[in-house]
């Protein structure tokens, strides 16, 4: 079996590789990399690297030769038209190459919103292609908390947010990567969708408490209706509230506690790299 992971130089891709290497031999894993200058670290881990550029059909045709499973990590492109075209190009190439099973990192509960979002359209295209599929519908990355001014909250003792009934199913990339590696290494599961969210939501009160624990001093949560920040508009367009136990089931453990998940945003030096 040969598994290829696209976007392997990205944050999620790197964490998935790290977990997958603990479950199967490096010789069965191919890292799909856009930039040829970024292959050295991956080769050092014993991985084959192939160039995968979502904008260049030829790279996809070559990269998917003899691949059994393909994990398409969704592109970070910000223009929806280009973004979808990139994914469709990957799906076409997978079909032509005779890939057996395609996995796609989608977004949790995106089907509940407008049906013409890129994740839903990509899932539809994969289903229409006739490829066996697994949709990994990832929750919002917990990193969004970083734009809320966590360090300022620690130094002032106050976490200030916009009033509202905010609740979050957000999780760390590390948890998503652990579940994704387990799914990739499994002989199934075909034609399934998983909503990879926290099993219980957390609130800004919980976040302030976690900050207190990390800072070793009180941090209270206060609401301010005058706050203007793009993040609240964004958060109100997605489903941050619905939960499932899919993520915990595939990880084989509970999601990482909030306090531990936000640690890298308070003490960035404690972040690890693939080769640590
Ligand atoms: N669930 C969420 O909250 C959330 C939040 C943000 C993003 N996302 C989605 O999750 C994906 C993975 O997240 P991440 O944190 O790993 O993102 P990331 O660190 O930005 O990594 C993106 C990866 O995509 C690669 N890439 C970019 N353009 C490409 C192209 N044209 N062809 C092939 N590869 C290309 C990058 O390659 P280079 O190293 O060459 O740049 C990199 O490996 C993102 O791309 C985005 O679609 C989800």
CSV table of C-alpha atoms and ligand atoms in Angstrom, one decimal:
chain,number,residue,atom,x,y,z
A,1,UNK,CA,0.0,0.0,0.0
A,2,UNK,CA,1.3,3.5,-0.9
A,3,UNK,CA,-0.3,6.5,0.8
A,4,UNK,CA,0.4,10.0,-0.4
A,5,UNK,CA,-0.3,13.1,1.7
A,6,UNK,CA,-0.6,16.5,-0.1
A,7,UNK,CA,0.4,19.7,1.6
A,8,UNK,CA,3.0,17.7,3.5
A,9,UNK,CA,5.1,20.7,4.3
A,10,UNK,CA,2.1,22.4,6.1
A,11,UNK,CA,1.4,22.4,9.8
A,12,UNK,CA,-1.4,19.8,9.6
A,13,UNK,CA,0.5,17.7,7.0
A,14,UNK,CA,3.6,17.6,9.1
A,15,UNK,CA,1.7,16.4,12.2
A,16,UNK,CA,-0.1,13.8,10.2
A,17,UNK,CA,3.2,12.4,8.9
A,18,UNK,CA,4.7,12.4,12.4
A,19,UNK,CA,1.8,10.2,13.6
A,20,UNK,CA,1.6,8.0,10.5
A,21,UNK,CA,5.3,7.2,10.8
A,22,UNK,CA,4.5,5.5,14.2
A,23,UNK,CA,1.8,3.3,12.6
A,24,UNK,CA,3.4,2.2,9.3
A,25,UNK,CA,6.8,1.9,7.6
A,26,UNK,CA,8.2,5.1,6.0
A,27,UNK,CA,8.5,3.2,2.7
A,28,UNK,CA,4.7,3.2,2.3
A,29,UNK,CA,4.3,6.9,2.8
A,30,UNK,CA,4.8,9.6,0.2
A,31,UNK,CA,5.0,13.2,1.1
A,32,UNK,CA,3.4,15.5,-1.6
A,33,UNK,CA,5.3,18.7,-1.6
A,34,UNK,CA,4.7,21.9,-3.7
A,35,UNK,CA,8.1,23.4,-3.3
A,36,UNK,CA,11.1,21.2,-4.3
A,37,UNK,CA,13.3,23.2,-1.9
A,38,UNK,CA,11.3,21.9,1.1
A,39,UNK,CA,11.9,18.1,0.6
A,40,UNK,CA,15.2,17.6,2.6
A,41,UNK,CA,13.7,17.3,6.1
A,42,UNK,CA,11.1,14.8,4.9
A,43,UNK,CA,13.7,12.7,3.0
A,44,UNK,CA,15.7,12.7,6.3
A,45,UNK,CA,12.7,10.8,7.8
A,46,UNK,CA,13.0,8.1,5.1
A,47,UNK,CA,10.0,9.4,3.1
A,48,UNK,CA,9.7,9.5,-0.6
A,49,UNK,CA,8.8,12.9,-1.8
A,50,UNK,CA,6.9,13.8,-4.9
A,51,UNK,CA,6.0,17.2,-6.3
A,52,UNK,CA,2.3,18.0,-5.9
A,53,UNK,CA,1.2,21.4,-7.1
A,54,UNK,CA,-2.6,21.8,-7.2
A,55,UNK,CA,-2.1,24.4,-10.0
A,56,UNK,CA,0.0,22.1,-12.2
A,57,UNK,CA,-1.8,19.1,-13.7
A,58,UNK,CA,1.4,17.4,-14.8
A,59,UNK,CA,2.7,17.2,-11.2
A,60,UNK,CA,-0.5,15.5,-10.0
A,61,UNK,CA,-0.5,12.9,-12.8
A,62,UNK,CA,3.1,12.0,-12.0
A,63,UNK,CA,2.6,12.1,-8.2
A,64,UNK,CA,-0.4,9.7,-8.1
A,65,UNK,CA,1.2,6.8,-10.0
A,66,UNK,CA,0.8,3.6,-8.0
A,67,UNK,CA,-0.9,5.4,-5.1
A,68,UNK,CA,-3.4,3.4,-3.2
A,69,UNK,CA,-4.7,6.1,-0.8
A,70,UNK,CA,-4.6,9.8,-1.4
A,71,UNK,CA,-5.1,12.4,1.4
A,72,UNK,CA,-6.0,15.7,-0.1
A,73,UNK,CA,-5.3,18.4,2.5
A,74,UNK,CA,-7.5,21.2,1.4
A,75,UNK,CA,-5.7,24.1,-0.3
A,76,UNK,CA,-5.2,27.3,1.7
A,77,UNK,CA,-6.1,29.4,-1.4
A,78,UNK,CA,-8.4,32.3,-0.4
A,79,UNK,CA,-10.2,32.8,-3.8
A,80,UNK,CA,-13.1,30.3,-3.8
A,81,UNK,CA,-13.0,29.8,-7.6
A,82,UNK,CA,-9.3,29.0,-7.7
A,83,UNK,CA,-9.6,27.0,-4.5
A,84,UNK,CA,-12.3,24.7,-6.0
A,85,UNK,CA,-10.5,24.4,-9.3
A,86,UNK,CA,-7.4,23.2,-7.5
A,87,UNK,CA,-9.4,20.5,-5.7
A,88,UNK,CA,-11.2,19.4,-8.9
A,89,UNK,CA,-7.8,19.1,-10.6
A,90,UNK,CA,-6.6,16.8,-7.8
A,91,UNK,CA,-9.8,14.7,-8.1
A,92,UNK,CA,-9.5,14.3,-11.9
A,93,UNK,CA,-5.8,13.2,-11.6
A,94,UNK,CA,-6.7,10.7,-8.8
A,95,UNK,CA,-9.4,9.2,-11.1
A,96,UNK,CA,-7.0,9.0,-14.1
A,97,UNK,CA,-4.2,7.4,-12.0
A,98,UNK,CA,-6.6,4.8,-10.6
A,99,UNK,CA,-6.2,5.8,-6.9
A,100,UNK,CA,-8.2,3.4,-4.8
A,101,UNK,CA,-9.3,5.6,-2.0
A,102,UNK,CA,-9.4,9.4,-1.6
A,103,UNK,CA,-9.5,11.1,1.8
A,104,UNK,CA,-10.2,14.9,2.0
A,105,UNK,CA,-9.8,17.3,4.9
A,106,UNK,CA,-13.2,19.1,4.8
A,107,UNK,CA,-14.8,21.4,7.5
A,108,UNK,CA,-17.0,20.2,10.3
A,109,UNK,CA,-20.7,20.6,9.7
A,110,UNK,CA,-20.1,22.8,6.6
A,111,UNK,CA,-23.1,20.9,5.0
A,112,UNK,CA,-25.4,22.8,7.5
A,113,UNK,CA,-24.6,26.1,5.9
A,114,UNK,CA,-24.7,27.3,2.3
A,115,UNK,CA,-24.4,24.2,0.1
A,116,UNK,CA,-22.2,25.9,-2.4
A,117,UNK,CA,-19.2,26.3,-0.1
A,118,UNK,CA,-16.0,24.9,-1.4
A,119,UNK,CA,-15.8,22.0,1.0
A,120,UNK,CA,-19.3,20.8,0.2
A,121,UNK,CA,-18.6,21.2,-3.6
A,122,UNK,CA,-15.4,19.3,-3.3
A,123,UNK,CA,-17.1,16.5,-1.3
A,124,UNK,CA,-19.8,16.3,-4.0
A,125,UNK,CA,-17.1,16.1,-6.8
A,126,UNK,CA,-15.3,13.3,-5.0
A,127,UNK,CA,-18.6,11.4,-4.6
A,128,UNK,CA,-19.5,12.0,-8.3
A,129,UNK,CA,-16.0,10.7,-9.3
A,130,UNK,CA,-16.9,7.2,-8.1
A,131,UNK,CA,-13.7,7.0,-6.0
A,132,UNK,CA,-13.9,5.4,-2.6
A,133,UNK,CA,-13.8,8.3,-0.2
A,134,UNK,CA,-13.5,9.3,3.4
A,135,UNK,CA,-14.3,12.9,4.5
A,136,UNK,CA,-12.4,14.2,7.5
A,137,UNK,CA,-14.5,17.2,8.5
A,138,UNK,CA,-12.1,19.1,10.7
A,139,UNK,CA,-13.3,21.4,13.4
A,140,UNK,CA,-12.1,25.0,13.6
A,141,UNK,CA,-8.4,25.0,14.6
A,142,UNK,CA,-8.0,26.2,18.1
A,143,UNK,CA,-5.5,28.7,16.8
A,144,UNK,CA,-8.3,31.2,16.3
A,145,UNK,CA,-7.9,32.1,20.0
A,146,UNK,CA,-4.6,33.7,19.2
A,147,UNK,CA,-6.3,36.7,17.6
A,148,UNK,CA,-8.2,37.4,20.8
A,149,UNK,CA,-5.2,39.0,22.5
A,150,UNK,CA,-4.2,36.2,24.9
A,151,UNK,CA,-0.9,37.7,26.0
A,152,UNK,CA,-2.6,41.0,26.7
A,153,UNK,CA,-5.3,39.1,28.7
A,154,UNK,CA,-2.6,37.5,30.8
A,155,UNK,CA,-0.7,40.8,31.5
A,156,UNK,CA,-3.9,42.8,32.2
A,157,UNK,CA,-5.8,39.9,33.9
A,158,UNK,CA,-8.8,40.5,31.7
A,159,UNK,CA,-9.9,38.6,28.6
A,160,UNK,CA,-12.3,40.8,26.8
A,161,UNK,CA,-14.7,39.4,24.1
A,162,UNK,CA,-17.9,40.4,22.3
A,163,UNK,CA,-21.1,39.5,24.1
A,164,UNK,CA,-22.9,36.4,22.7
A,165,UNK,CA,-23.7,32.8,23.4
A,166,UNK,CA,-20.3,31.7,22.0
A,167,UNK,CA,-19.4,28.1,22.3
A,168,UNK,CA,-16.7,26.2,20.5
A,169,UNK,CA,-16.0,22.7,19.2
A,170,UNK,CA,-12.5,23.9,18.2
A,171,UNK,CA,-9.6,21.5,18.7
A,172,UNK,CA,-5.8,21.5,18.1
A,173,UNK,CA,-4.2,20.4,14.8
A,174,UNK,CA,-2.3,17.8,16.9
A,175,UNK,CA,-5.6,16.0,17.8
A,176,UNK,CA,-6.9,16.2,14.3
A,177,UNK,CA,-3.6,14.8,13.0
A,178,UNK,CA,-3.6,11.8,15.4
A,179,UNK,CA,-7.1,10.8,14.3
A,180,UNK,CA,-6.3,11.4,10.7
A,181,UNK,CA,-3.2,9.1,10.9
A,182,UNK,CA,-5.4,6.4,12.6
A,183,UNK,CA,-8.0,6.7,9.8
A,184,UNK,CA,-5.3,6.5,7.1
A,185,UNK,CA,-3.6,3.5,8.6
A,186,UNK,CA,-6.9,1.6,8.9
A,187,UNK,CA,-7.9,-0.8,6.1
A,188,UNK,CA,-11.3,1.0,5.8
A,189,UNK,CA,-13.3,3.1,6.2
A,190,UNK,CA,-14.8,3.7,2.8
A,191,UNK,CA,-17.5,6.2,1.9
A,192,UNK,CA,-17.7,7.6,5.4
A,193,UNK,CA,-17.7,11.1,6.8
A,194,UNK,CA,-16.4,12.1,10.2
A,195,UNK,CA,-17.1,15.3,12.0
A,196,UNK,CA,-13.8,15.7,13.9
A,197,UNK,CA,-14.8,18.1,16.7
A,198,UNK,CA,-14.4,18.3,20.4
A,199,UNK,CA,-17.0,16.1,22.1
A,200,UNK,CA,-18.0,19.0,24.4
A,201,UNK,CA,-18.0,22.7,23.6
A,202,UNK,CA,-16.0,25.2,25.6
A,203,UNK,CA,-16.7,28.9,26.3
A,204,UNK,CA,-14.7,32.2,26.7
A,205,UNK,CA,-15.2,31.7,30.5
A,206,UNK,CA,-13.4,28.4,30.2
A,207,UNK,CA,-10.7,30.1,28.1
A,208,UNK,CA,-10.1,32.7,30.8
A,209,UNK,CA,-9.9,30.0,33.4
A,210,UNK,CA,-7.3,28.1,31.3
A,211,UNK,CA,-5.3,31.3,30.9
A,212,UNK,CA,-5.4,31.8,34.7
A,213,UNK,CA,-4.0,28.3,35.1
A,214,UNK,CA,-1.2,28.9,32.7
A,215,UNK,CA,-0.3,32.4,34.0
A,216,UNK,CA,-0.5,31.4,37.6
A,217,UNK,CA,-2.6,34.5,38.3
A,218,UNK,CA,-6.3,35.4,37.9
A,219,UNK,CA,-7.6,36.2,34.4
A,220,UNK,CA,-11.3,37.1,34.4
A,221,UNK,CA,-13.6,37.2,31.4
A,222,UNK,CA,-15.4,40.4,30.5
A,223,UNK,CA,-17.8,41.2,27.6
A,224,UNK,CA,-17.6,44.4,25.8
A,225,UNK,CA,-20.3,45.3,23.1
A,226,UNK,CA,-18.0,47.9,21.6
A,227,UNK,CA,-15.4,45.4,20.5
A,228,UNK,CA,-14.8,45.4,16.7
A,229,UNK,CA,-12.9,42.4,15.3
A,230,UNK,CA,-13.3,40.4,12.1
A,231,UNK,CA,-13.0,37.2,14.0
A,232,UNK,CA,-16.6,37.5,15.4
A,233,UNK,CA,-18.1,38.0,11.9
A,234,UNK,CA,-16.2,34.9,10.8
A,235,UNK,CA,-17.2,32.8,13.8
A,236,UNK,CA,-20.9,33.7,13.3
A,237,UNK,CA,-20.7,32.2,9.7
A,238,UNK,CA,-19.6,28.7,10.8
A,239,UNK,CA,-21.0,26.0,13.1
A,240,UNK,CA,-18.8,26.1,16.2
A,241,UNK,CA,-21.4,24.5,18.4
A,242,UNK,CA,-22.3,21.0,17.1
A,243,UNK,CA,-20.3,18.1,18.4
A,244,UNK,CA,-19.6,14.4,17.9
A,245,UNK,CA,-17.4,11.8,19.4
A,246,UNK,CA,-15.8,10.9,16.0
A,247,UNK,CA,-12.5,12.6,16.9
A,248,UNK,CA,-12.1,11.0,20.3
A,249,UNK,CA,-13.1,7.6,18.9
A,250,UNK,CA,-10.4,7.7,16.2
A,251,UNK,CA,-7.8,9.2,18.6
A,252,UNK,CA,-8.6,6.5,21.2
A,253,UNK,CA,-8.5,9.2,23.9
A,254,UNK,CA,-10.2,12.4,25.0
A,255,UNK,CA,-9.4,15.7,23.2
A,256,UNK,CA,-6.4,17.6,24.6
A,257,UNK,CA,-7.5,19.9,27.5
A,258,UNK,CA,-8.0,23.5,26.5
A,259,UNK,CA,-5.2,24.7,28.8
A,260,UNK,CA,-2.7,22.4,27.1
A,261,UNK,CA,-4.0,23.3,23.6
A,262,UNK,CA,-3.5,27.0,24.1
A,263,UNK,CA,0.0,26.7,25.6
A,264,UNK,CA,1.8,27.3,22.3
A,265,UNK,CA,0.1,30.7,22.0
A,266,UNK,CA,1.3,31.7,25.5
A,267,UNK,CA,4.7,30.1,25.3
A,268,UNK,CA,5.6,29.7,21.6
A,269,UNK,CA,9.1,28.4,22.4
A,270,UNK,CA,7.4,25.2,23.6
A,271,UNK,CA,6.2,24.4,20.0
A,272,UNK,CA,7.9,21.3,18.5
A,273,UNK,CA,9.0,20.6,15.0
A,274,UNK,CA,8.8,17.3,13.0
A,275,UNK,CA,12.4,16.4,13.8
A,276,UNK,CA,12.3,17.1,17.5
B,1,LIG,N1,-10.2,23.9,10.3
B,1,LIG,C1,-9.6,25.2,10.3
B,1,LIG,O1,-9.9,25.9,11.3
B,1,LIG,C2,-8.7,25.6,9.2
B,1,LIG,C3,-8.0,26.8,9.4
B,1,LIG,C4,-7.2,27.2,8.4
B,1,LIG,C5,-7.0,26.4,7.3
B,1,LIG,N2,-7.7,25.3,7.2
B,1,LIG,C6,-7.5,24.4,6.0
B,1,LIG,O2,-6.6,23.3,6.4
B,1,LIG,C7,-5.5,23.2,5.5
B,1,LIG,C8,-4.3,22.7,6.2
B,1,LIG,O3,-4.0,23.5,7.3
B,1,LIG,P1,-2.5,23.9,7.7
B,1,LIG,O4,-2.5,24.6,9.0
B,1,LIG,O5,-1.6,22.7,7.5
B,1,LIG,O6,-2.1,24.9,6.5
B,1,LIG,P2,-0.6,25.4,6.1
B,1,LIG,O7,0.3,25.2,7.3
B,1,LIG,O8,-0.8,26.8,5.6
B,1,LIG,O9,-0.2,24.4,5.0
B,1,LIG,C9,-0.7,24.5,3.7
B,1,LIG,C10,-0.1,23.5,2.8
B,1,LIG,O10,-0.6,23.6,1.5
B,1,LIG,C11,0.5,23.6,0.6
B,1,LIG,N3,0.0,24.3,-0.6
B,1,LIG,C12,-0.3,25.6,-0.8
B,1,LIG,N4,-0.7,25.9,-2.1
B,1,LIG,C13,-0.5,24.7,-2.7
B,1,LIG,C14,-0.6,24.3,-4.1
B,1,LIG,N5,-1.0,25.2,-5.0
B,1,LIG,N6,-0.4,23.0,-4.4
B,1,LIG,C15,0.0,22.1,-3.5
B,1,LIG,N7,0.2,22.4,-2.2
B,1,LIG,C16,-0.1,23.7,-1.8
B,1,LIG,C17,1.5,24.4,1.3
B,1,LIG,O11,2.8,24.2,0.6
B,1,LIG,P3,4.0,25.2,0.9
B,1,LIG,O12,4.8,24.7,2.1
B,1,LIG,O13,4.8,25.1,-0.4
B,1,LIG,O14,3.4,26.6,1.0
B,1,LIG,C18,1.5,23.7,2.7
B,1,LIG,O15,2.1,22.5,2.6
B,1,LIG,C19,-5.4,24.6,4.9
B,1,LIG,O16,-4.8,24.5,3.7
B,1,LIG,C20,-6.8,25.1,4.8
B,1,LIG,O17,-7.5,24.6,3.7
B,1,LIG,C21,-8.5,24.8,8.1
